[in-house]
Short mmCIF file of C-alpha atoms in Angstrom, two decimals:
data_model
loop_
_atom_site.label_atom_id
_atom_site.label_comp_id
_atom_site.label_asym_id
_atom_site.label_seq_id
_atom_site.Cartn_x
_atom_site.Cartn_y
_atom_site.Cartn_z
CA UNK A 142 -109.59 -1.50 -138.09
CA UNK A 143 -109.75 2.20 -138.83
CA UNK A 144 -106.54 3.58 -137.22
CA UNK A 145 -107.71 2.11 -133.95
CA UNK A 146 -109.32 -1.24 -134.53
CA UNK A 147 -107.53 -4.46 -135.10
CA UNK A 148 -109.86 -7.33 -135.81
CA UNK A 149 -108.00 -8.74 -138.79
CA UNK A 150 -104.36 -8.29 -137.88
CA UNK A 151 -104.36 -10.13 -134.57
CA UNK A 152 -102.94 -13.40 -133.39
CA UNK A 153 -104.13 -16.58 -135.08
CA UNK A 154 -105.75 -18.10 -131.99
CA UNK A 155 -109.12 -17.03 -130.51
CA UNK A 156 -108.37 -13.36 -130.93
CA UNK A 157 -109.84 -10.12 -132.05
CA UNK A 158 -113.16 -11.27 -133.37
CA UNK A 159 -111.95 -14.79 -134.17
CA UNK A 160 -113.87 -16.98 -135.00
CA UNK A 161 -113.51 -20.50 -135.83
CA UNK A 162 -112.39 -20.92 -139.24
CA UNK A 163 -111.40 -24.30 -137.74
CA UNK A 164 -114.39 -26.51 -138.24
CA UNK A 165 -115.81 -24.11 -140.80
CA UNK A 166 -112.79 -24.09 -143.09
CA UNK A 167 -114.68 -26.39 -145.43
CA UNK A 168 -117.10 -23.51 -145.92
CA UNK A 169 -114.58 -21.07 -147.31
CA UNK A 170 -111.35 -21.14 -149.25
CA UNK A 171 -110.08 -18.04 -147.54
CA UNK A 172 -111.58 -15.10 -149.45
CA UNK A 173 -112.51 -17.19 -152.43
CA UNK A 174 -115.12 -19.71 -151.33
CA UNK A 175 -118.16 -17.57 -151.82
CA UNK A 176 -121.50 -18.02 -153.56
CA UNK A 177 -121.79 -17.65 -157.31
CA UNK A 178 -124.77 -15.33 -156.93
CA UNK A 179 -125.19 -12.33 -154.65
CA UNK A 180 -122.32 -10.30 -153.24
CA UNK A 181 -119.56 -12.68 -152.22
CA UNK A 182 -117.20 -11.77 -155.08
CA UNK A 183 -114.06 -12.79 -153.24
CA UNK A 184 -112.48 -13.41 -156.64
CA UNK A 185 -112.72 -9.77 -157.75
CA UNK A 186 -111.38 -8.56 -154.41
CA UNK A 187 -108.48 -10.97 -154.68
CA UNK A 188 -107.65 -9.64 -158.13
CA UNK A 189 -107.74 -6.07 -156.84
CA UNK A 190 -105.40 -7.04 -154.02
CA UNK A 191 -103.03 -8.66 -156.47
CA UNK A 192 -102.98 -5.56 -158.69
CA UNK A 193 -102.58 -2.95 -155.98
CA UNK A 194 -100.47 -4.59 -153.30
CA UNK A 195 -97.04 -5.62 -154.50
CA UNK A 196 -95.61 -6.18 -151.03
CA UNK A 197 -98.30 -8.19 -149.29
CA UNK A 198 -96.86 -11.62 -150.18
CA UNK A 199 -100.03 -13.13 -151.60
CA UNK A 200 -99.55 -16.84 -152.02
CA UNK A 201 -99.44 -17.82 -155.70
CA UNK A 202 -101.34 -21.05 -155.14
CA UNK A 203 -104.52 -19.56 -153.67
CA UNK A 204 -107.61 -20.33 -155.72
CA UNK A 205 -110.07 -17.45 -155.66
CA UNK A 206 -112.72 -19.09 -157.83
CA UNK A 207 -116.02 -19.88 -156.19
CA UNK A 208 -116.39 -23.47 -155.03
CA UNK A 209 -120.13 -23.42 -154.61
CA UNK A 210 -120.50 -24.69 -158.15
CA UNK A 211 -119.71 -28.18 -156.84
CA UNK A 212 -121.90 -30.16 -154.52
CA UNK A 213 -121.58 -28.97 -150.94
CA UNK A 214 -118.54 -30.48 -149.30
CA UNK A 215 -117.18 -31.98 -152.56
CA UNK A 216 -114.25 -30.27 -154.27
CA UNK A 217 -112.81 -30.92 -157.68
CA UNK A 218 -109.52 -32.71 -158.27
CA UNK A 219 -107.81 -29.42 -159.10
CA UNK A 220 -108.49 -28.22 -155.57
CA UNK A 221 -106.10 -30.80 -154.14
CA UNK A 222 -103.27 -30.22 -156.64
CA UNK A 223 -101.84 -27.09 -155.04
CA UNK A 224 -99.44 -27.51 -152.15
CA UNK A 225 -99.94 -25.20 -149.20
CA UNK A 226 -97.17 -22.88 -148.10
CA UNK A 227 -96.04 -23.73 -144.57
CA UNK A 228 -95.22 -20.93 -142.14
CA UNK A 229 -93.03 -21.57 -139.13
CA UNK A 230 -94.21 -20.61 -135.63
CA UNK A 231 -93.05 -17.28 -134.26
CA UNK A 232 -90.99 -17.16 -131.06
CA UNK A 233 -93.10 -17.59 -127.93
CA UNK A 234 -92.34 -13.99 -126.94
CA UNK A 235 -94.83 -12.96 -129.64
CA UNK A 236 -97.74 -14.76 -127.99
CA UNK A 237 -99.48 -11.45 -127.33
CA UNK A 238 -98.12 -9.58 -130.32
CA UNK A 239 -100.85 -7.60 -132.05
CA UNK A 240 -99.28 -6.03 -135.14
CA UNK A 241 -101.11 -2.72 -135.30
CA UNK A 242 -101.38 -2.44 -131.52
CA UNK A 243 -97.77 -3.20 -130.58
CA UNK A 244 -97.24 -1.56 -127.19
CA UNK A 245 -93.57 -0.75 -127.77
CA UNK A 246 -94.32 0.97 -131.05
CA UNK A 247 -97.42 2.68 -129.66
CA UNK A 248 -95.41 4.42 -126.97
CA UNK A 249 -93.49 6.33 -129.65
CA UNK A 250 -96.62 8.22 -130.71
CA UNK A 251 -98.18 11.35 -129.25
CA UNK A 252 -100.35 11.13 -126.13
CA UNK A 253 -102.60 13.90 -127.43
CA UNK A 254 -106.19 12.81 -128.12
CA UNK A 255 -105.26 9.18 -127.41
CA UNK A 256 -103.23 8.94 -130.62
CA UNK A 257 -100.86 6.44 -129.04
CA UNK A 258 -103.82 4.14 -128.29
CA UNK A 259 -104.93 4.19 -131.91
CA UNK A 260 -104.00 1.68 -134.56
CA UNK A 261 -100.45 2.09 -135.94
CA UNK A 262 -99.29 -0.63 -138.27
CA UNK A 263 -95.68 -1.79 -138.79
CA UNK A 264 -93.57 -0.96 -141.77
CA UNK A 265 -93.16 -3.62 -144.42
CA UNK A 266 -89.68 -4.50 -143.15
CA UNK A 267 -91.02 -5.02 -139.62
CA UNK A 268 -93.85 -7.39 -140.45
CA UNK A 269 -93.75 -10.91 -139.10
CA UNK A 270 -93.94 -13.83 -141.52
CA UNK A 271 -94.64 -16.56 -139.02
CA UNK A 272 -97.58 -17.92 -137.05
CA UNK A 273 -98.29 -16.32 -133.67
CA UNK A 274 -98.28 -19.07 -131.03
CA UNK A 275 -101.04 -19.57 -128.50
CA UNK A 276 -100.17 -19.25 -124.79
CA UNK A 277 -98.63 -22.33 -123.26
CA UNK A 278 -101.36 -24.75 -122.28
CA UNK A 279 -104.06 -23.06 -124.35
CA UNK A 280 -107.24 -25.15 -124.39
CA UNK A 281 -110.52 -25.11 -126.28
CA UNK A 282 -112.76 -22.43 -124.75
CA UNK A 283 -115.86 -23.52 -122.87
CA UNK A 284 -118.99 -23.71 -125.03
CA UNK A 285 -121.61 -21.02 -124.76
CA UNK A 286 -123.28 -20.20 -122.38
CA UNK A 287 -120.68 -21.46 -119.88
CA UNK A 288 -118.03 -19.36 -121.62
CA UNK A 289 -119.87 -16.19 -120.62
CA UNK A 290 -118.94 -16.85 -117.01
CA UNK A 291 -115.75 -18.93 -117.19
CA UNK A 292 -112.50 -18.68 -119.16
CA UNK A 293 -109.54 -21.07 -118.77
CA UNK A 294 -106.66 -19.22 -117.12
CA UNK A 295 -104.19 -20.61 -119.65
CA UNK A 296 -106.02 -18.90 -122.52
CA UNK A 297 -105.52 -15.39 -121.12
CA UNK A 298 -103.01 -15.66 -118.27
CA UNK A 299 -103.35 -12.19 -116.77
CA UNK A 300 -104.27 -11.55 -113.15
CA UNK A 301 -103.91 -7.77 -112.87
CA UNK A 302 -107.63 -7.11 -113.27
CA UNK A 303 -108.49 -9.61 -110.55
CA UNK A 304 -106.58 -7.37 -108.14
CA UNK A 305 -107.42 -3.92 -109.47
CA UNK A 306 -111.14 -4.65 -109.96
CA UNK A 307 -111.53 -7.09 -107.07
CA UNK A 308 -114.32 -5.21 -105.29
CA UNK A 309 -116.20 -4.44 -108.51
CA UNK A 310 -116.98 -8.02 -109.53
CA UNK A 311 -115.38 -7.76 -112.95
CA UNK A 312 -113.32 -10.91 -112.76
CA UNK A 313 -112.14 -13.45 -110.19
CA UNK A 314 -109.36 -16.02 -110.34
CA UNK A 315 -110.45 -19.46 -109.16
CA UNK A 316 -107.96 -22.30 -109.56
CA UNK A 317 -107.34 -22.83 -113.26
CA UNK A 318 -110.16 -20.60 -114.49
CA UNK A 319 -111.28 -16.99 -114.42
CA UNK A 320 -114.84 -16.40 -113.33
CA UNK A 321 -116.84 -13.40 -114.50
CA UNK A 322 -119.61 -12.61 -111.99
CA UNK A 323 -121.20 -10.11 -114.37
CA UNK A 324 -120.27 -7.02 -112.42
CA UNK A 325 -118.73 -3.74 -113.46
CA UNK A 326 -117.53 -0.46 -112.05
CA UNK A 327 -121.00 1.06 -112.40
CA UNK A 328 -122.97 -2.14 -111.76
CA UNK A 329 -121.38 -4.00 -108.83
CA UNK A 330 -124.72 -5.76 -108.22
CA UNK A 331 -124.46 -7.32 -111.65
CA UNK A 332 -125.09 -6.49 -115.29
CA UNK A 333 -128.59 -7.98 -115.21
CA UNK A 334 -129.86 -5.53 -112.58
CA UNK A 335 -128.13 -2.68 -114.37
CA UNK A 336 -129.78 -3.62 -117.67
CA UNK A 337 -133.14 -3.85 -115.87
CA UNK A 338 -132.67 -0.19 -114.92
CA UNK A 339 -132.00 0.73 -118.53
CA UNK A 340 -134.94 -1.35 -119.73
CA UNK A 341 -137.31 0.69 -117.55
CA UNK A 342 -136.65 3.57 -119.97
CA UNK A 343 -135.38 1.95 -123.17
CA UNK A 344 -137.58 -0.55 -125.12
CA UNK A 345 -135.09 -3.41 -124.96
CA UNK A 346 -137.63 -6.22 -124.70
CA UNK A 347 -139.69 -5.68 -127.87
CA UNK A 348 -136.96 -5.88 -130.53
CA UNK A 349 -136.81 -2.12 -131.15
CA UNK A 350 -133.27 -2.12 -129.76
CA UNK A 351 -131.17 -4.83 -131.38
CA UNK A 352 -127.67 -3.41 -132.04
CA UNK A 353 -125.64 -1.64 -129.37
CA UNK A 354 -122.24 0.03 -129.18
CA UNK A 355 -120.29 -0.21 -125.91
CA UNK A 356 -117.45 2.31 -125.71
CA UNK A 357 -114.70 1.40 -123.24
CA UNK A 358 -116.24 -2.01 -122.58
CA UNK A 359 -113.74 -3.49 -120.11
CA UNK A 360 -114.36 -7.24 -120.15
CA UNK A 361 -117.69 -6.63 -121.94
CA UNK A 362 -120.07 -7.94 -119.26
CA UNK A 363 -122.73 -5.46 -120.43
CA UNK A 364 -122.69 -7.00 -123.90
CA UNK A 365 -122.49 -10.52 -122.49
CA UNK A 366 -125.71 -10.10 -120.52
CA UNK A 367 -127.54 -8.19 -123.25
CA UNK A 368 -127.26 -11.25 -125.49
CA UNK A 369 -129.97 -13.22 -123.66
CA UNK A 370 -132.27 -10.25 -124.26
CA UNK A 371 -131.74 -10.57 -128.01
CA UNK A 372 -129.50 -7.50 -128.19
CA UNK A 373 -126.04 -7.83 -129.74
CA UNK A 374 -123.39 -5.34 -128.65
CA UNK A 375 -120.26 -4.30 -130.52
CA UNK A 376 -117.81 -3.60 -127.69
CA UNK A 377 -114.41 -1.96 -127.79
CA UNK A 378 -111.67 -1.01 -125.38
CA UNK A 379 -108.05 0.05 -125.89
CA UNK A 380 -105.10 -2.19 -125.39
CA UNK A 381 -103.63 -0.68 -122.23
CA UNK A 382 -102.05 -1.56 -118.90
CA UNK A 383 -104.76 -4.16 -118.29
CA UNK A 384 -103.34 -6.12 -121.23
CA UNK A 385 -106.20 -8.44 -122.11
CA UNK A 386 -109.58 -6.78 -121.52
CA UNK A 387 -110.74 -7.40 -125.06
CA UNK A 388 -109.09 -10.81 -125.13
CA UNK A 389 -111.10 -11.77 -122.05
CA UNK A 390 -114.26 -10.64 -123.87
CA UNK A 391 -113.45 -12.74 -126.92
CA UNK A 392 -112.57 -15.78 -124.86
CA UNK A 393 -115.96 -15.39 -123.20
CA UNK A 394 -117.60 -15.38 -126.63
CA UNK A 395 -118.61 -11.71 -126.63
CA UNK A 396 -118.14 -9.46 -129.71
CA UNK A 397 -115.28 -7.04 -129.08
CA UNK A 398 -112.41 -5.30 -130.85
CA UNK A 399 -109.41 -3.28 -129.75
CA UNK A 400 -110.30 0.36 -130.17
CA UNK A 401 -110.44 3.85 -128.75
CA UNK A 402 -112.16 7.12 -129.55
CA UNK A 403 -109.18 9.23 -130.55
CA UNK A 404 -108.76 11.20 -133.76
CA UNK A 405 -110.13 8.82 -136.40
CA UNK A 406 -113.71 7.83 -137.11
CA UNK A 407 -114.82 4.46 -135.80
CA UNK A 408 -115.19 1.84 -138.56
CA UNK A 409 -118.96 1.54 -138.59
CA UNK A 410 -121.54 2.98 -141.01
CA UNK A 411 -123.84 5.86 -140.20
CA UNK A 412 -127.12 5.14 -138.41
CA UNK A 413 -125.92 1.66 -137.46
CA UNK A 414 -126.76 1.31 -133.76
CA UNK A 415 -130.02 1.38 -131.84
CA UNK A 416 -128.19 2.16 -128.61
CA UNK A 417 -124.76 3.44 -127.55
CA UNK A 418 -123.38 3.06 -124.04
CA UNK A 419 -120.62 4.38 -121.80
CA UNK A 420 -120.26 3.08 -118.27
CA UNK A 421 -117.41 5.04 -116.68
CA UNK A 422 -115.52 4.65 -119.94
CA UNK A 423 -113.33 7.68 -119.14
CA UNK A 424 -114.04 9.35 -122.49
CA UNK A 425 -114.03 13.18 -122.17
CA UNK A 426 -117.35 13.65 -123.94
CA UNK A 427 -117.54 17.42 -123.55
CA UNK A 428 -114.10 18.33 -124.92
CA UNK A 429 -113.41 19.70 -128.40
CA UNK A 430 -116.98 20.98 -128.72
CA UNK A 431 -118.37 17.49 -128.24
CA UNK A 432 -116.32 15.86 -131.02
CA UNK A 433 -116.81 12.35 -129.64
CA UNK A 434 -120.53 12.84 -129.07
CA UNK A 435 -120.82 13.94 -132.70
CA UNK A 436 -119.15 10.71 -133.77
CA UNK A 437 -121.59 8.71 -131.63
CA UNK A 438 -124.40 10.72 -133.24
CA UNK A 439 -123.14 9.67 -136.68
CA UNK A 440 -123.46 5.95 -135.90
CA UNK A 441 -126.66 6.25 -133.82
CA UNK A 442 -129.98 5.81 -135.58
CA UNK A 443 -132.70 8.45 -135.32
CA UNK A 444 -134.69 7.32 -132.32
CA UNK A 445 -131.65 5.57 -130.86
CA UNK A 446 -130.54 5.88 -127.24
CA UNK A 447 -127.30 7.04 -125.62
CA UNK A 448 -126.55 5.87 -122.08
CA UNK A 449 -123.95 7.57 -119.90
CA UNK A 450 -123.38 6.20 -116.41
CA UNK A 451 -120.77 7.40 -113.95
CA UNK A 452 -118.95 10.75 -113.85
CA UNK A 453 -120.12 13.44 -114.22
CA UNK A 454 -123.71 12.20 -113.74
CA UNK A 455 -125.00 12.91 -110.23
CA UNK A 456 -121.88 14.93 -109.44
CA UNK A 457 -123.58 16.75 -106.57
CA UNK A 458 -123.69 13.55 -104.55
CA UNK A 459 -120.54 11.80 -105.72
CA UNK A 460 -117.89 14.45 -106.24
CA UNK A 461 -116.19 13.55 -102.95
CA UNK A 462 -116.17 9.82 -103.70
CA UNK A 463 -114.76 10.54 -107.15
CA UNK A 464 -112.16 12.83 -105.59
CA UNK A 465 -112.78 15.54 -108.15
CA UNK A 466 -113.70 19.22 -107.68
CA UNK A 467 -117.45 19.89 -107.76
CA UNK A 468 -116.97 22.80 -110.17
CA UNK A 469 -115.04 20.65 -112.63
CA UNK A 470 -117.73 17.96 -112.74
CA UNK A 471 -120.50 20.52 -113.01
CA UNK A 472 -118.82 22.12 -116.01
CA UNK A 473 -118.24 18.72 -117.59
CA UNK A 474 -121.93 17.86 -117.42
CA UNK A 475 -122.91 21.32 -118.64
CA UNK A 476 -120.88 20.80 -121.80
CA UNK A 477 -122.41 17.36 -122.36
CA UNK A 478 -125.94 18.76 -121.98
CA UNK A 479 -125.09 21.57 -124.37
CA UNK A 480 -123.84 19.23 -127.10
CA UNK A 481 -126.76 16.84 -126.58
CA UNK A 482 -129.18 19.73 -127.19
CA UNK A 483 -127.30 20.72 -130.35
CA UNK A 484 -127.58 17.12 -131.58
CA UNK A 485 -131.32 17.04 -130.83
CA UNK A 486 -130.95 14.39 -128.15
CA UNK A 487 -133.76 14.53 -125.62
CA UNK A 488 -132.94 13.49 -122.07
CA UNK A 489 -135.38 10.74 -121.16
CA UNK A 490 -134.09 9.95 -117.67
CA UNK A 491 -131.46 10.81 -115.09
CA UNK A 492 -131.60 8.61 -112.04
CA UNK A 493 -128.70 7.98 -109.70
CA UNK A 494 -125.58 7.84 -111.85
CA UNK A 495 -127.39 6.86 -115.07
CA UNK A 496 -128.51 9.36 -117.69
CA UNK A 497 -130.31 8.37 -120.90
CA UNK A 498 -130.84 10.48 -124.01
CA UNK A 499 -132.82 9.68 -127.16
CA UNK A 500 -131.86 10.96 -130.60
CA UNK A 501 -134.71 12.78 -132.35
CA UNK A 502 -136.77 10.98 -134.99
CA UNK A 503 -137.93 14.30 -136.43
CA UNK A 504 -134.93 14.92 -138.67
CA UNK A 505 -136.44 17.91 -140.49
CA UNK A 506 -137.26 19.88 -137.33
CA UNK A 507 -133.90 18.94 -135.86
CA UNK A 508 -132.04 20.15 -138.95
CA UNK A 509 -133.91 23.44 -138.81
CA UNK A 510 -133.04 23.93 -135.13
CA UNK A 511 -129.40 23.06 -135.78
CA UNK A 512 -129.17 25.53 -138.66
CA UNK A 513 -130.65 28.25 -136.46
CA UNK A 514 -127.98 27.52 -133.85
CA UNK A 515 -125.22 27.95 -136.42
CA UNK A 516 -124.14 24.30 -136.35
CA UNK A 517 -121.68 23.12 -138.99
CA UNK A 518 -122.75 20.14 -141.09
CA UNK A 519 -120.38 17.60 -142.59
CA UNK A 520 -119.96 18.17 -146.31
CA UNK A 521 -119.13 14.60 -147.29
CA UNK A 522 -121.97 13.02 -149.25
CA UNK A 523 -121.03 9.56 -147.98
CA UNK A 524 -121.26 9.33 -144.19
CA UNK A 525 -120.21 5.67 -144.42
CA UNK A 526 -116.82 6.48 -145.96
CA UNK A 527 -114.88 6.33 -142.70
CA UNK A 528 -111.80 4.18 -143.26
CA UNK A 529 -108.83 6.11 -141.83
CA UNK A 530 -110.83 9.34 -142.03
CA UNK A 531 -110.25 11.96 -139.35
CA UNK A 532 -113.13 12.92 -137.07
CA UNK A 533 -114.64 16.25 -138.05
CA UNK A 534 -116.08 19.10 -136.02
CA UNK A 535 -119.40 18.84 -137.79
CA UNK A 536 -122.76 17.11 -137.53
CA UNK A 537 -123.52 14.24 -139.91
CA UNK A 538 -126.90 14.86 -141.60
CA UNK A 539 -129.36 12.04 -141.06
CA UNK A 540 -130.20 9.83 -144.00
CA UNK A 541 -133.98 9.69 -143.90
CA UNK A 542 -134.13 6.75 -146.30
CA UNK A 543 -131.65 4.67 -144.33
CA UNK A 544 -133.92 4.26 -141.31
CA UNK A 545 -137.45 4.55 -142.59
CA UNK A 546 -139.73 1.66 -141.65
CA UNK A 547 -137.01 -0.29 -139.81
CA UNK A 548 -138.62 -3.42 -138.40
CA UNK A 549 -138.13 -4.77 -134.88
CA UNK A 550 -135.95 -7.82 -134.46
CA UNK A 551 -136.23 -10.67 -135.46
CA UNK A 552 -138.52 -9.47 -138.27
CA UNK A 553 -135.70 -7.11 -139.24
CA UNK A 554 -133.45 -10.04 -140.13
CA UNK A 555 -135.21 -10.85 -143.41
CA UNK A 556 -137.27 -7.72 -144.05
CA UNK A 557 -136.03 -5.63 -146.98
CA UNK A 558 -133.49 -3.23 -145.44
CA UNK A 559 -134.34 0.48 -145.89
CA UNK A 560 -131.05 1.14 -147.70
CA UNK A 561 -132.06 -1.40 -150.36
CA UNK A 562 -135.73 -0.42 -150.48
CA UNK A 563 -134.73 3.22 -151.07
CA UNK A 564 -132.18 2.34 -153.75
CA UNK A 565 -129.27 3.70 -151.69
CA UNK A 566 -127.06 0.73 -152.63
CA UNK A 567 -126.43 1.16 -156.34
CA UNK A 568 -127.06 -1.97 -158.34
CA UNK A 569 -128.73 -3.91 -155.53
CA UNK A 570 -132.42 -4.39 -156.13
CA UNK A 571 -134.99 -5.88 -153.81
CA UNK A 572 -135.05 -8.92 -156.09
CA UNK A 573 -131.26 -9.33 -155.83
CA UNK A 574 -131.49 -9.11 -152.05
CA UNK A 575 -134.17 -11.78 -151.88
CA UNK A 576 -132.21 -14.04 -154.22
CA UNK A 577 -129.07 -13.56 -152.08
CA UNK A 578 -131.02 -14.71 -149.02
CA UNK A 579 -132.34 -17.73 -150.89
CA UNK A 580 -128.87 -18.79 -151.97
CA UNK A 581 -127.34 -18.40 -148.52
CA UNK A 582 -130.09 -20.42 -146.86
CA UNK A 583 -129.29 -23.22 -149.28
CA UNK A 584 -125.56 -23.04 -148.62
CA UNK A 585 -125.89 -22.86 -144.83
CA UNK A 586 -128.23 -25.84 -144.83
CA UNK A 587 -125.50 -27.75 -146.64
CA UNK A 588 -122.90 -26.57 -144.11
CA UNK A 589 -125.04 -27.85 -141.25
CA UNK A 590 -125.18 -31.28 -142.86
CA UNK A 591 -121.38 -31.37 -143.06
CA UNK A 592 -120.66 -29.90 -139.64
CA UNK A 593 -123.35 -31.13 -137.29
CA UNK A 594 -122.12 -29.27 -134.21
CA UNK A 595 -122.50 -25.73 -135.58
CA UNK A 596 -125.40 -24.93 -133.26
CA UNK A 597 -124.05 -26.85 -130.27
CA UNK A 598 -122.32 -23.90 -128.60
CA UNK A 599 -118.89 -25.21 -129.59
CA UNK A 600 -118.62 -22.53 -132.26
CA UNK A 601 -119.38 -19.17 -130.73
CA UNK A 602 -117.45 -16.58 -132.77
CA UNK A 603 -117.59 -16.81 -136.54
CA UNK A 604 -116.18 -14.41 -139.10
CA UNK A 605 -117.52 -13.75 -142.58
CA UNK A 606 -114.47 -12.25 -144.27
CA UNK A 607 -116.45 -10.75 -147.15
CA UNK A 608 -119.96 -10.31 -145.82
CA UNK A 609 -121.80 -8.69 -148.70
CA UNK A 610 -125.43 -8.28 -147.65
CA UNK A 611 -125.04 -10.40 -144.52
CA UNK A 612 -126.88 -13.38 -146.00
CA UNK A 613 -124.50 -15.93 -144.46
CA UNK A 614 -124.93 -14.51 -140.95
CA UNK A 615 -128.70 -14.25 -141.34
CA UNK A 616 -129.01 -17.86 -142.47
CA UNK A 617 -126.74 -19.00 -139.64
CA UNK A 618 -128.68 -17.03 -136.99
CA UNK A 619 -128.66 -18.91 -133.69
CA UNK A 620 -128.86 -18.01 -129.98
CA UNK A 621 -125.55 -19.81 -129.47
CA UNK A 622 -123.33 -17.98 -131.97
CA UNK A 623 -122.68 -14.65 -133.63
CA UNK A 624 -121.01 -13.59 -136.85
CA UNK A 625 -118.56 -10.74 -137.34
CA UNK A 626 -119.50 -9.46 -140.80
CA UNK A 627 -116.49 -7.83 -142.46
CA UNK A 628 -116.87 -5.56 -145.47
CA UNK A 629 -113.44 -5.09 -147.10
CA UNK A 630 -112.60 -1.49 -147.87
CA UNK A 631 -112.03 -2.24 -151.54
CA UNK A 632 -115.39 -3.96 -152.03
CA UNK A 633 -117.17 -2.35 -154.97
CA UNK A 634 -120.35 -1.91 -152.92
CA UNK A 635 -120.40 -0.63 -149.37
CA UNK A 636 -123.03 -2.91 -147.84
CA UNK A 637 -122.18 -2.73 -144.12
CA UNK A 638 -125.11 -0.39 -143.49
CA UNK A 639 -127.42 -3.12 -144.83
CA UNK A 640 -125.85 -5.63 -142.44
CA UNK A 641 -126.68 -3.41 -139.47
CA UNK A 642 -130.21 -2.73 -140.72
CA UNK A 643 -130.76 -6.49 -140.58
CA UNK A 644 -129.91 -6.50 -136.88
CA UNK A 645 -126.44 -7.97 -137.40
CA UNK A 646 -123.03 -6.51 -136.56
CA UNK A 647 -119.86 -6.03 -138.54
CA UNK A 648 -116.90 -3.83 -139.28
CA UNK A 649 -114.94 -2.30 -142.13
CA UNK A 650 -111.50 -3.74 -142.60
CA UNK A 651 -108.60 -3.81 -144.99
CA UNK A 652 -107.15 -7.31 -145.07
CA UNK A 653 -103.91 -6.70 -146.84
CA UNK A 654 -102.47 -3.24 -146.20
CA UNK A 655 -100.33 -2.28 -143.22
CA UNK A 656 -100.02 1.47 -143.21
CA UNK A 657 -97.28 3.49 -141.57
CA UNK A 658 -99.81 5.61 -139.68
#
């Protein structure tokens, strides 16, 4: 993921946004088993990969033709002719190896601006060509909703957080399982009560808020408890001394990726999230003229909410407990307030250690005020072009068309997305969108006939490796599962913004290139 996210390069077991191709493998032939109509087009992407990547060891026997021409679940004789290439298991020492987040390699990079926590991929000669083994004793995760609260110890055998966060109710070790009480540093009484506090200000209950971004998520309890309120959170945290924070989240069945706000833009489209959240995430929001707040502003919809809980909020009361100088905390909050005003974020509430801002819906008045203040605006015409792009000291202009008439969820799921209604996605008409939905409903109905336990809770994390307009995820919509919609960076149409406008989540990713970055 963008110089800091790693959802496609991880271990082959339940790992960064994994997903259960087991059980659903009959649905896809890797990138190639996509619908004949709509925006699957795994075949054209495969051809582009073949042309441009001479060192990525693409298997010669992969068939990238669509298989939806046959009856669902029935493949032609030619499909069985090719013999699969067999890869040997890697040594057990690689159980936790994450290629672009290798700790040993990461420590060779600069500590400035969290560069060493960003994504740095191995050279071609250092790549592994074997299958990463699961931990010894790895078992099938508990089905949802039990998995929210319990994870088998063997699946993520790390106890450090149970000691370090013992009094904060993050995680507890009980026999052969970890238990997640739903607590956090800023919500020791539980995520539910914390979310109730937010919901007294933010319209969480009526479908206005559907997608959320959790920066520095820890074990992602905030996202785990938002799910029952019909809000889906994209959570991220760096791979650090706690080893498996994100792995715990994924084992629980909560969307999460390895990531950090450092020097590179996060791999999400502009105006994607209804809410962004930081609960003592240790991000220095006020530094570099609010660079990180400007990046949050880019991905936050007009009318969206930003929640900051913990330092420096309520510094007058807590500076002693936080063991930080009062003057330092005061200055930190001053800078945050200053940047929020520049971004046209209105503070809606500050109570205890929780502050909530709302991004202005009046984009014209906001732009005028920003121009009068001498703000610098980003010159790029495509605010969604973020793959390996450096963060900029500028404000991303709002796309008025991209968020006009956005419906509440679940109506949003099948309503015509604003990006399509406004013609922002070249070559994708309203009619093509509706036809794509029709086709995916048909295909998913066939999948459910083949695999009758899809909605049982057994399959919690599913990945669409070439998501197009998100039709697969929309047709599969269920309270017991979620889909990570991936839009490859070489896709001819950048449709991830449409995915988010439907109330789904996803990420940009490049499946085949390891960069020496």
